[in-house]
Coordinates of N, CA and C in Angstrom, one line a residue:
M163 N 5.7 12.8 13.1 CA 4.3 12.8 13.5 C 3.8 14.2 13.7
E164 N 2.7 14.5 13.2 CA 2.0 15.8 13.4 C 0.8 15.6 14.3
A165 N 0.8 16.5 15.3 CA -0.4 16.4 16.3 C -0.6 15.0 16.8
G166 N 0.5 14.3 17.1 CA 0.4 13.0 17.7 C -0.1 11.9 16.7
L167 N -0.2 12.2 15.4 CA -0.7 11.2 14.5 C 0.5 10.5 13.8
K168 N 0.4 9.2 13.7 CA 1.4 8.4 13.1 C 0.9 8.2 11.6
W169 N 1.8 8.6 10.7 CA 1.4 8.4 9.3 C 2.6 8.0 8.4
F170 N 2.3 7.4 7.3 CA 3.4 7.0 6.4 C 2.8 7.1 4.9
E171 N 3.7 7.1 4.0 CA 3.3 7.1 2.6 C 3.8 5.8 2.0
L172 N 3.0 5.2 1.0 CA 3.3 4.0 0.4 C 3.1 4.0 -1.1
E173 N 3.9 3.2 -1.8 CA 3.7 2.9 -3.2 C 2.9 1.6 -3.3
C174 N 1.8 1.6 -4.0 CA 1.0 0.4 -4.2 C 0.6 0.2 -5.6
L175 N 0.5 -1.0 -6.0 CA 0.0 -1.4 -7.3 C -1.4 -1.0 -7.5
S176 N -1.8 -0.4 -8.6 CA -3.1 0.0 -8.8 C -3.9 -1.2 -9.3
S177 N -5.2 -1.1 -9.1 CA -6.1 -2.1 -9.7 C -6.4 -1.8 -11.1
D178 N -6.1 -0.6 -11.5 CA -6.3 -0.2 -12.9 C -5.4 -1.0 -13.9
K179 N -5.8 -1.0 -15.1 CA -5.0 -1.8 -16.1 C -3.6 -1.2 -16.2
E180 N -2.7 -2.0 -16.8 CA -1.4 -1.5 -17.0 C -1.3 -0.3 -18.0
Y181 N -0.3 0.5 -17.8 CA -0.2 1.6 -18.7 C 1.1 1.4 -19.5
E182 N 1.0 1.3 -20.8 CA 2.2 1.1 -21.7 C 2.9 -0.2 -21.2
G183 N 2.2 -1.2 -20.8 CA 2.8 -2.5 -20.5 C 3.4 -2.5 -19.1
K184 N 3.3 -1.5 -18.3 CA 3.8 -1.4 -16.9 C 2.7 -1.3 -15.9
P185 N 2.8 -1.9 -14.8 CA 1.8 -1.8 -13.8 C 1.7 -0.3 -13.3
K186 N 0.5 0.1 -13.1 CA 0.3 1.5 -12.6 C 0.5 1.6 -11.1
I187 N 1.3 2.5 -10.7 CA 1.6 2.7 -9.3 C 0.8 3.9 -8.7
N188 N 0.2 3.6 -7.5 CA -0.5 4.7 -6.8 C 0.3 5.0 -5.6
Y189 N 0.2 6.3 -5.2 CA 0.9 6.7 -3.9 C -0.2 7.1 -3.0
V190 N -0.1 6.5 -1.8 CA -1.2 6.7 -0.8 C -0.5 7.2 0.5
T191 N -1.2 8.0 1.3 CA -0.8 8.4 2.6 C -1.8 7.7 3.6
V192 N -1.2 7.1 4.6 CA -2.0 6.3 5.5 C -1.8 6.9 6.9
F193 N -2.9 7.2 7.6 CA -2.9 7.6 9.0 C -3.3 6.4 9.9
E194 N -2.4 6.0 10.7 CA -2.6 4.9 11.6 C -3.5 5.4 12.8
R195 N -4.5 4.6 13.1 CA -5.4 4.9 14.2 C -4.6 4.9 15.5
P196 N -4.8 5.9 16.3 CA -4.1 5.9 17.6 C -4.5 4.7 18.4
G197 N -3.5 4.0 19.0 CA -3.7 2.9 19.8 C -3.7 1.6 19.1
L198 N -3.6 1.6 17.7 CA -3.7 0.4 16.9 C -2.7 -0.7 17.3
Q199 N -1.4 -0.3 17.4 CA -0.4 -1.2 17.7 C -0.5 -1.9 19.1
E200 N -0.9 -1.1 20.1 CA -1.1 -1.6 21.4 C -2.3 -2.6 21.4
F201 N -3.4 -2.2 20.7 CA -4.5 -3.1 20.6 C -4.2 -4.4 19.9
L202 N -3.4 -4.4 18.8 CA -3.0 -5.6 18.1 C -2.1 -6.5 19.1
K203 N -1.3 -5.8 19.8 CA -0.4 -6.6 20.7 C -1.2 -7.3 21.8
Q204 N -2.1 -6.6 22.4 CA -2.9 -7.2 23.5 C -3.8 -8.2 23.0
I205 N -4.5 -8.0 21.9 CA -5.5 -9.0 21.5 C -4.9 -10.2 20.9
S206 N -3.7 -10.1 20.3 CA -3.0 -11.2 19.7 C -2.5 -12.2 20.8
E207 N -2.5 -11.8 22.1 CA -2.1 -12.7 23.1 C -3.1 -13.7 23.5
F208 N -4.3 -13.5 23.1 CA -5.4 -14.5 23.4 C -6.3 -14.9 22.2
A209 N -6.0 -14.3 21.1 CA -6.9 -14.6 19.9 C -6.1 -14.7 18.7
D210 N -6.5 -15.6 17.7 CA -5.9 -15.6 16.4 C -6.5 -14.5 15.6
L211 N -5.6 -13.7 15.0 CA -6.0 -12.5 14.3 C -6.1 -12.9 12.8
I212 N -7.2 -12.6 12.1 CA -7.4 -12.8 10.7 C -7.8 -11.5 10.1
L213 N -7.1 -11.1 9.1 CA -7.4 -9.8 8.5 C -8.2 -10.1 7.2
F214 N -9.3 -9.3 7.0 CA -10.0 -9.3 5.7 C -10.1 -7.9 5.2
T215 N -9.8 -7.7 4.0 CA -10.0 -6.5 3.3 C -10.6 -6.7 1.9
A216 N -11.5 -5.8 1.5 CA -12.0 -5.9 0.1 C -11.0 -5.3 -0.9
G217 N -9.9 -4.8 -0.4 CA -8.9 -4.3 -1.2 C -8.2 -5.4 -2.0
L218 N -7.7 -5.1 -3.1 CA -6.8 -6.0 -3.9 C -5.5 -6.1 -3.2
E219 N -4.9 -7.3 -3.4 CA -3.6 -7.6 -2.7 C -2.5 -6.6 -3.1
G220 N -2.4 -6.2 -4.3 CA -1.3 -5.3 -4.8 C -1.4 -4.0 -4.1
Y221 N -2.6 -3.5 -3.7 CA -2.8 -2.3 -3.0 C -2.7 -2.5 -1.5
A222 N -3.3 -3.6 -1.0 CA -3.4 -3.7 0.5 C -2.2 -4.3 1.1
R223 N -1.5 -5.2 0.5 CA -0.4 -5.9 1.1 C 0.7 -5.0 1.6
P224 N 1.2 -4.0 0.9 CA 2.2 -3.1 1.4 C 1.7 -2.4 2.7
L225 N 0.4 -2.0 2.7 CA -0.1 -1.3 3.8 C -0.2 -2.2 5.0
V226 N -0.7 -3.4 4.8 CA -0.8 -4.4 5.9 C 0.6 -4.8 6.4
D227 N 1.5 -5.0 5.5 CA 2.9 -5.3 5.9 C 3.5 -4.2 6.9
R228 N 3.2 -3.0 6.5 CA 3.6 -1.8 7.4 C 3.0 -1.8 8.7
I229 N 1.7 -2.0 8.7 CA 0.9 -2.0 10.0 C 1.2 -3.2 10.9
D230 N 1.4 -4.3 10.2 CA 1.6 -5.6 10.9 C 3.0 -6.1 10.8
S231 N 4.0 -5.2 11.2 CA 5.4 -5.6 11.1 C 5.8 -6.7 12.0
E232 N 5.0 -7.0 13.0 CA 5.2 -8.1 14.0 C 4.6 -9.4 13.5
N233 N 3.9 -9.4 12.4 CA 3.2 -10.6 11.8 C 2.3 -11.2 12.8
R234 N 1.4 -10.4 13.3 CA 0.4 -10.9 14.3 C -0.8 -11.5 13.6
F235 N -1.1 -11.2 12.4 CA -2.2 -11.8 11.7 C -1.8 -13.2 11.2
S236 N -2.6 -14.2 11.6 CA -2.3 -15.5 11.2 C -2.7 -15.8 9.7
L237 N -3.7 -15.0 9.3 CA -4.2 -15.1 7.9 C -4.6 -13.8 7.4
R238 N -4.3 -13.5 6.1 CA -4.7 -12.3 5.4 C -5.5 -12.7 4.2
L239 N -6.7 -12.1 4.2 CA -7.6 -12.4 3.1 C -7.9 -11.1 2.3
Y240 N -7.7 -11.2 1.0 CA -7.9 -10.0 0.1 C -9.2 -10.3 -0.7
R241 N -9.5 -9.3 -1.6 CA -10.8 -9.4 -2.4 C -11.0 -10.7 -3.1
P242 N -10.0 -11.3 -3.7 CA -10.3 -12.6 -4.4 C -10.7 -13.7 -3.5
S243 N -10.6 -13.5 -2.2 CA -11.0 -14.5 -1.2 C -12.5 -14.5 -1.0
T244 N -13.2 -13.5 -1.5 CA -14.6 -13.4 -1.3 C -15.3 -14.3 -2.2
V245 N -16.5 -14.7 -1.8 CA -17.4 -15.6 -2.7 C -18.6 -14.8 -2.9
S246 N -19.0 -14.7 -4.2 CA -20.2 -13.9 -4.5 C -21.3 -14.9 -4.7
T247 N -22.4 -14.7 -4.1 CA -23.6 -15.5 -4.4 C -24.8 -14.6 -4.7
H248 N -25.6 -15.0 -5.6 CA -26.8 -14.2 -5.9 C -28.0 -15.0 -5.4
V249 N -28.8 -14.3 -4.6 CA -30.0 -14.9 -4.1 C -31.2 -14.1 -4.5
K250 N -32.2 -14.7 -5.1 CA -33.4 -14.0 -5.6 C -34.5 -14.2 -4.5

């Protein structure tokens, strides 16, 4: 940890098309917001936690798995879970 920040690096599948028949891998560095784990612990005692991200699952799942190692989220929704409607 530097300056009290918790951070980690991850390999994630890219949303880009495959390169030479192989999935493209992105490397990301994630800085966890201070107090996140304590917040999740406390709020999960009285609420069902549902995570929604507009990120694709290949990118977001490894990150969420790392942040939510205690499996506090009862449901995880990724970009394909969204419904698009067009209103004129």
